[in-house]
Short mmCIF file of C-alpha atoms in Angstrom, two decimals:
data_model
loop_
_atom_site.label_atom_id
_atom_site.label_comp_id
_atom_site.label_asym_id
_atom_site.label_seq_id
_atom_site.Cartn_x
_atom_site.Cartn_y
_atom_site.Cartn_z
CA MET A 1224 -10.59 -8.67 30.75
CA ASP A 1225 -11.91 -4.65 30.16
CA CYS A 1226 -12.76 -5.51 26.69
CA ARG A 1227 -14.55 -2.54 24.63
CA SER A 1228 -15.41 -3.15 21.32
CA VAL A 1229 -17.18 -1.30 18.76
CA CYS A 1230 -19.30 -2.69 16.38
CA CYS A 1231 -19.95 -0.30 13.32
CA ASN A 1232 -23.58 -2.23 12.04
CA ARG A 1233 -26.32 -2.00 9.83
CA CYS A 1234 -28.96 -5.41 9.87
CA GLN A 1235 -30.45 -5.82 12.88
CA GLY A 1236 -29.83 -9.38 12.76
CA LEU A 1237 -26.20 -9.36 13.46
CA GLY A 1238 -26.84 -6.92 15.62
CA GLU A 1239 -28.18 -8.71 18.22
CA ALA A 1240 -26.62 -11.87 17.32
CA ARG A 1241 -23.54 -9.90 18.58
CA CYS A 1242 -24.97 -8.57 21.47
CA SER A 1243 -26.39 -12.11 22.99
CA ASP A 1244 -23.25 -13.41 23.19
CA HIS A 1245 -21.45 -13.75 25.87
CA HIS A 1246 -17.61 -12.69 26.30
CA GLY A 1247 -17.79 -10.64 28.86
CA MET A 1248 -17.28 -6.92 26.57
CA GLN A 1249 -18.16 -4.04 26.80
CA ARG A 1250 -20.12 -2.94 23.72
CA LEU A 1251 -20.26 0.40 21.95
CA GLY A 1252 -23.17 -0.32 18.75
CA GLU A 1253 -23.46 1.67 16.09
CA SER A 1254 -27.48 2.28 15.37
CA ARG A 1255 -27.48 3.95 12.28
CA GLY A 1256 -31.36 5.43 12.94
CA GLY A 1257 -30.45 5.82 17.18
CA GLN A 1258 -33.16 2.69 17.52
CA THR A 1259 -32.50 0.78 21.25
CA GLY A 1260 -35.93 -0.70 21.84
CA ASN A 1261 -34.97 -4.04 20.14
CA PHE A 1262 -31.42 -3.93 21.97
CA ARG A 1263 -32.75 -3.27 25.86
CA ARG A 1264 -34.85 -6.44 25.33
CA HIS A 1265 -31.69 -8.61 26.70
CA GLY A 1266 -30.71 -6.18 29.46
CA ASN A 1267 -27.58 -5.76 28.39
CA GLU A 1268 -26.48 -3.12 30.47
CA ASN A 1269 -22.76 -2.37 28.69
CA LEU A 1270 -24.38 -1.93 26.06
CA VAL A 1271 -23.48 1.49 24.61
CA ILE A 1272 -25.53 3.15 21.42
CA ARG A 1273 -24.27 5.81 19.69
CA LYS A 1274 -25.64 7.07 16.21
CA LEU A 1275 -23.99 6.80 13.20
CA ASP A 1276 -24.18 7.09 9.20
CA LEU A 1277 -21.76 6.15 6.96
CA SER A 1278 -22.36 7.77 3.91
CA ASP A 1279 -21.92 10.30 5.91
CA THR A 1280 -18.47 11.78 6.53
CA LYS A 1281 -19.13 14.74 9.29
CA SER A 1282 -21.32 11.37 10.94
CA ILE A 1283 -18.66 9.55 10.75
CA ARG A 1284 -15.87 12.51 12.42
CA ALA A 1285 -19.01 13.20 15.32
CA PHE A 1286 -18.68 9.89 15.75
CA ALA A 1287 -15.77 8.63 15.97
CA GLU A 1288 -15.31 12.15 18.76
CA ILE A 1289 -17.79 10.89 20.54
CA ILE A 1290 -15.58 7.28 21.78
CA ASN A 1291 -12.16 8.88 21.00
CA LYS A 1292 -13.55 11.54 23.87
CA GLU A 1293 -15.32 9.26 26.23
CA GLU A 1294 -13.63 5.26 25.47
CA LYS A 1295 -9.91 4.66 27.48
CA GLN A 1296 -9.68 1.62 24.83
CA VAL A 1297 -10.99 0.00 22.18
CA ASN A 1298 -9.70 -3.20 21.82
CA ILE A 1299 -12.33 -4.61 18.28
CA LEU A 1300 -13.72 -2.97 15.98
CA ILE A 1301 -15.87 -4.81 13.63
CA ASN A 1302 -16.44 -2.85 10.74
CA ASN A 1303 -19.82 -4.65 9.58
CA ALA A 1304 -21.88 -2.21 8.07
CA GLY A 1305 -23.31 -2.41 4.16
CA ILE A 1306 -25.86 -1.66 1.07
CA MET A 1307 -25.95 -3.94 -1.10
CA MET A 1308 -27.03 -3.47 -4.53
CA CYS A 1309 -29.15 -0.05 -4.65
CA PRO A 1310 -30.18 1.99 -8.11
CA TYR A 1311 -27.36 4.56 -8.45
CA SER A 1312 -26.96 7.03 -5.59
CA LYS A 1313 -24.48 9.39 -3.73
CA THR A 1314 -23.21 9.79 -0.61
CA ALA A 1315 -23.41 13.05 1.51
CA ASP A 1316 -19.90 14.47 -0.01
CA GLY A 1317 -20.06 12.56 -3.59
CA PHE A 1318 -19.41 9.01 -3.34
CA GLU A 1319 -21.21 5.91 -4.99
CA MET A 1320 -23.17 5.52 -1.78
CA GLN A 1321 -21.99 1.52 -2.23
CA LEU A 1322 -17.99 2.14 -2.44
CA GLY A 1323 -18.76 5.37 0.17
CA VAL A 1324 -20.82 3.45 2.93
CA ASN A 1325 -19.27 -0.14 2.40
CA HIS A 1326 -15.30 1.20 2.44
CA LEU A 1327 -14.55 4.70 2.78
CA GLY A 1328 -16.87 5.63 5.67
CA HIS A 1329 -15.41 1.97 7.53
CA PHE A 1330 -11.75 3.01 5.39
CA LEU A 1331 -12.07 6.66 7.36
CA LEU A 1332 -14.21 5.37 10.78
CA THR A 1333 -11.14 2.72 11.24
CA TYR A 1334 -8.83 5.97 10.51
CA LEU A 1335 -9.98 7.83 13.09
CA LEU A 1336 -9.91 4.92 15.85
CA LEU A 1337 -6.95 4.25 15.11
CA ASP A 1338 -4.66 5.45 17.80
CA LEU A 1339 -7.18 4.76 20.09
CA ILE A 1340 -7.07 1.01 19.31
CA LYS A 1341 -2.56 1.25 19.18
CA ARG A 1342 -3.15 2.38 22.65
CA SER A 1343 -5.49 -0.92 22.95
CA ALA A 1344 -3.16 -3.36 21.44
CA PRO A 1345 -3.51 -6.21 22.00
CA SER A 1346 -6.42 -5.64 20.11
CA ARG A 1347 -7.80 -5.80 16.49
CA ILE A 1348 -10.17 -5.01 13.25
CA VAL A 1349 -12.19 -7.36 11.41
CA VAL A 1350 -13.34 -5.98 8.10
CA VAL A 1351 -16.83 -7.58 6.69
CA ALA A 1352 -16.52 -8.45 3.30
CA SER A 1353 -17.97 -11.43 1.04
CA VAL A 1354 -18.20 -13.71 -1.38
CA ALA A 1355 -18.92 -11.55 -3.57
CA HIS A 1356 -16.12 -9.91 -3.60
CA THR A 1357 -14.92 -12.15 -6.60
CA TRP A 1358 -17.48 -11.27 -9.49
CA THR A 1359 -15.53 -8.18 -10.58
CA GLY A 1360 -12.15 -6.24 -10.45
CA LEU A 1361 -10.93 -3.48 -8.97
CA ARG A 1362 -12.43 0.17 -11.46
CA LEU A 1363 -9.57 2.43 -10.73
CA ASP A 1364 -10.41 5.40 -13.25
CA ASP A 1365 -14.36 4.51 -12.52
CA ILE A 1366 -14.09 4.01 -9.00
CA ASN A 1367 -17.44 5.70 -8.33
CA SER A 1368 -19.28 4.24 -11.82
CA GLU A 1369 -20.13 7.48 -13.19
CA ARG A 1370 -19.58 5.88 -16.15
CA ASN A 1371 -20.98 2.18 -15.97
CA TYR A 1372 -23.25 1.68 -13.40
CA ASP A 1373 -24.36 -1.95 -12.74
CA THR A 1374 -25.54 -2.45 -9.40
CA MET A 1375 -23.86 -5.48 -8.63
CA LYS A 1376 -20.39 -5.25 -9.75
CA ALA A 1377 -20.44 -2.10 -7.80
CA TYR A 1378 -21.56 -3.99 -5.01
CA GLY A 1379 -18.07 -6.46 -5.67
CA GLN A 1380 -16.10 -4.09 -5.90
CA SER A 1381 -17.14 -2.40 -2.85
CA LYS A 1382 -16.26 -5.92 -1.25
CA LEU A 1383 -13.41 -5.63 -3.03
CA ALA A 1384 -11.64 -3.19 -1.31
CA ASN A 1385 -12.72 -4.76 1.79
CA VAL A 1386 -10.53 -7.05 1.60
CA LEU A 1387 -7.98 -5.15 0.37
CA PHE A 1388 -8.00 -2.56 2.83
CA ALA A 1389 -7.56 -5.28 5.37
CA ARG A 1390 -4.39 -7.04 3.59
CA SER A 1391 -3.27 -3.26 3.53
CA LEU A 1392 -3.86 -2.10 7.03
CA ALA A 1393 -2.01 -5.51 8.14
CA LYS A 1394 0.74 -4.60 7.27
CA ARG A 1395 0.84 -0.67 7.92
CA LEU A 1396 0.29 -1.90 11.30
CA GLN A 1397 2.84 -5.06 12.17
CA GLY A 1398 4.67 -4.95 15.97
CA THR A 1399 2.20 -2.54 16.57
CA GLY A 1400 -0.32 -5.18 18.22
CA VAL A 1401 -3.25 -4.84 16.28
CA SER A 1402 -4.68 -7.32 14.25
CA VAL A 1403 -6.69 -6.99 10.69
CA PHE A 1404 -9.08 -9.43 9.03
CA SER A 1405 -11.34 -9.62 6.18
CA LEU A 1406 -14.28 -11.68 6.26
CA HIS A 1407 -17.52 -13.97 4.26
CA PRO A 1408 -19.86 -13.66 7.09
CA VAL A 1409 -21.55 -17.01 5.44
CA GLU A 1410 -25.18 -17.50 7.43
CA GLY A 1411 -25.33 -15.14 10.79
CA ALA A 1412 -22.28 -13.39 12.76
CA GLN A 1413 -20.05 -15.91 14.07
CA THR A 1414 -17.14 -16.14 11.85
CA THR A 1415 -17.38 -11.74 13.07
CA ILE A 1416 -17.01 -13.62 16.25
CA TYR A 1417 -14.34 -16.12 15.35
CA CYS A 1418 -12.00 -13.11 14.07
CA ALA A 1419 -12.57 -11.20 16.55
CA VAL A 1420 -12.01 -13.64 19.92
CA GLU A 1421 -10.68 -16.52 18.59
CA PRO A 1422 -7.09 -16.83 20.92
CA GLY A 1423 -3.96 -17.20 18.64
CA LEU A 1424 -5.10 -15.53 15.33
CA GLU A 1425 -2.80 -12.46 15.12
CA SER A 1426 -0.25 -15.10 12.98
CA GLN A 1427 -2.72 -14.30 10.24
CA SER A 1428 -3.39 -10.99 10.33
CA GLY A 1429 -4.43 -9.32 6.52
CA GLY A 1430 -6.03 -12.87 5.94
CA TYR A 1431 -9.35 -13.99 5.01
CA PHE A 1432 -11.89 -16.06 6.31
CA SER A 1433 -14.68 -17.85 6.36
CA ASP A 1434 -17.40 -20.36 7.69
CA CYS A 1435 -14.75 -20.11 11.07
CA ALA A 1436 -11.70 -20.68 8.71
CA THR A 1437 -9.01 -18.95 6.02
CA ALA A 1438 -9.90 -19.00 3.17
CA ARG A 1439 -8.71 -18.17 -0.78
CA CYS A 1440 -9.57 -14.71 -1.25
CA SER A 1441 -9.91 -13.92 -5.31
CA ARG A 1442 -7.16 -13.14 -7.91
CA ALA A 1443 -7.59 -9.31 -7.41
CA ALA A 1444 -7.86 -8.89 -3.79
CA SER A 1445 -4.08 -10.58 -3.69
CA ASN A 1446 -2.92 -7.85 -5.88
CA ASP A 1447 -0.65 -5.71 -3.76
CA GLU A 1448 -0.15 -3.05 -6.34
CA SER A 1449 -3.87 -2.84 -6.43
CA ALA A 1450 -4.32 -2.76 -2.79
CA GLN A 1451 -2.22 0.27 -2.77
CA LYS A 1452 -3.40 1.90 -5.30
CA LEU A 1453 -6.43 2.04 -4.10
CA TRP A 1454 -5.02 2.91 -0.45
CA GLU A 1455 -3.91 6.51 -2.05
CA ILE A 1456 -7.16 6.83 -4.43
CA SER A 1457 -9.29 6.24 -1.04
CA CYS A 1458 -6.94 8.52 1.45
CA ASN A 1459 -7.60 11.60 -1.58
CA LEU A 1460 -11.40 10.99 -1.80
CA LEU A 1461 -11.58 11.28 1.81
CA GLY A 1462 -8.84 14.23 2.58
CA ILE A 1463 -6.93 12.54 4.71
CA THR A 1464 -2.92 11.38 5.55
CA TRP A 1465 -2.47 7.14 6.92
CA ASP A 1466 1.22 8.71 7.04
CA LEU A 1467 0.96 11.07 9.29
CA SER A 1468 -1.62 9.48 13.08
CA SER A 1469 -4.86 11.45 12.59
CA LEU A 1470 -4.36 12.45 15.99
CA THR A 1471 -0.67 14.76 14.80
CA GLU A 1472 -2.84 15.61 11.89
CA LEU A 1473 -5.62 16.44 13.38
CA LEU A 1474 -3.08 18.87 16.09
CA LEU A 1475 -1.79 20.18 13.00
CA ARG A 1476 -5.15 21.26 11.35
CA ARG A 1477 -6.36 23.14 14.41
CA GLY A 1478 -2.82 25.06 15.34
CA LEU A 1479 -2.82 25.77 11.40
CA GLN A 1480 -6.08 26.92 10.98
CA SER A 1481 -5.69 29.01 14.05
CA CYS A 1482 -2.48 30.49 12.86
CA CYS A 1483 -1.47 30.23 9.46
CA LEU A 1484 -3.37 28.33 6.79
CA PRO A 1485 -4.15 30.86 3.28
CA LYS A 1486 -7.06 32.70 4.35
CA THR A 1487 -8.90 31.24 0.93
CA LYS A 1488 -11.53 27.88 2.24
CA LEU A 1489 -10.22 24.42 1.34
CA ASN A 1490 -10.67 21.12 0.21
CA ASN A 1491 -10.77 18.56 2.96
CA ARG A 1492 -8.45 16.85 0.32
CA ASN A 1493 -5.72 20.80 -0.42
CA GLN A 1494 -6.07 21.35 2.94
CA SER A 1495 -4.59 17.62 4.51
CA GLN A 1496 -2.23 18.07 1.43
CA TRP A 1497 -1.65 21.39 2.07
CA ILE A 1498 -0.93 20.49 5.75
CA LYS A 1499 1.80 18.01 4.85
CA LYS A 1500 3.58 20.13 2.98
CA GLU A 1501 3.96 22.89 6.40
CA PHE A 1502 4.31 19.55 8.24
CA GLN A 1503 7.32 19.01 6.17
CA LYS A 1504 8.56 22.28 6.52
CA ILE A 1505 7.95 22.18 10.01
CA ALA A 1506 10.76 18.34 9.06
CA MET A 1507 12.96 20.77 7.54
CA ALA A 1508 13.17 23.41 9.83
CA THR A 1509 13.61 21.02 13.00
CA ALA A 1510 16.63 19.52 11.29
CA ILE A 1511 18.04 22.61 10.39
CA GLY A 1512 18.40 23.65 13.51
CA PHE A 1513 19.65 20.63 14.99
CA ALA A 1514 23.16 20.35 12.05
CA ILE A 1515 23.62 24.29 13.19
CA MET A 1516 23.49 23.55 16.57
CA GLY A 1517 25.77 20.44 16.15
CA PHE A 1518 28.11 22.62 14.11
CA ILE A 1519 28.65 24.85 16.88
CA GLY A 1520 28.91 22.51 19.49
CA PHE A 1521 32.12 20.99 17.37
CA PHE A 1522 33.11 24.00 16.73
CA VAL A 1523 33.32 24.89 19.97
CA LYS A 1524 35.79 21.44 20.78
CA LEU A 1525 37.88 22.67 18.49
CA ILE A 1526 39.11 26.20 18.87
CA HIS A 1527 38.86 24.99 23.00
CA ILE A 1528 35.69 28.14 23.53
CA PRO A 1529 34.17 27.04 27.47
CA ILE A 1530 30.52 26.65 26.68
CA ASN A 1531 29.10 28.75 29.00
CA ASN A 1532 30.82 32.20 27.48
CA ILE A 1533 28.67 30.99 24.23
CA ILE A 1534 25.53 33.41 24.61
CA VAL A 1535 22.59 32.80 21.27
CA GLY A 1536 20.66 35.74 21.33
CA GLY A 1537 17.59 35.70 19.00
#
């Protein structure tokens, strides 16, 4: 089988472990610094490396655009890149660094590649979390830790977000042939590889794994209400709308920008909200149009007027 995987990775050791694991895949790797020397040592001609910075949404969108343009299918997406317990700083888009890279970056990348992943089904999305998700809960009123920053709690929150994201995404993708898993990597990459390629795991979609087996996650990581709130906050921060497919939103965004987008400059969040409203208007107008056509058809049948004798002028 011609199987292609995308592995978002910052840790060299894990990247090498995945690249040397032989499953007959073409791997589309990510190197934060764009360095390729260590990968070349393996002599794996199927490995393609593309630069991606998960702390910058412009870089994420550029990377996704390349993958969507160059690849006909992506069967496995491994969201593995991460940053751990760093001093307080922000991403290029103003997000707390650990949340921005570990959760929001992967959230956006998955969104942008999802249409391709769906078309490639059966396929899998693997989110590398950590047992650190048990260290804390979600601070939904201060998601960017601007009022109080604790490096360990911020890291734990980002890993909790990983588990909740996988849980929510799995529910939304039921029936699509796309399975989603989160995991604690323990040591090395074996559990990640297990979730990516082990046969028969589809019924466990949304589950949390450790040491190549299902594992119990924290109570906070099983809270569907928190998962939904995190989902909504993430969409708002990134200015995306999962209600529409990413392709539909892209076409709407470009089409409306070229003809009728407001002249005033909108940020991503407001622009997406405006696009959604315009899409709803179009849908409403279409529904009204069908209703009118139905009424005309009924009227024609009622008074027995041949349909060929009716001309609708504009």
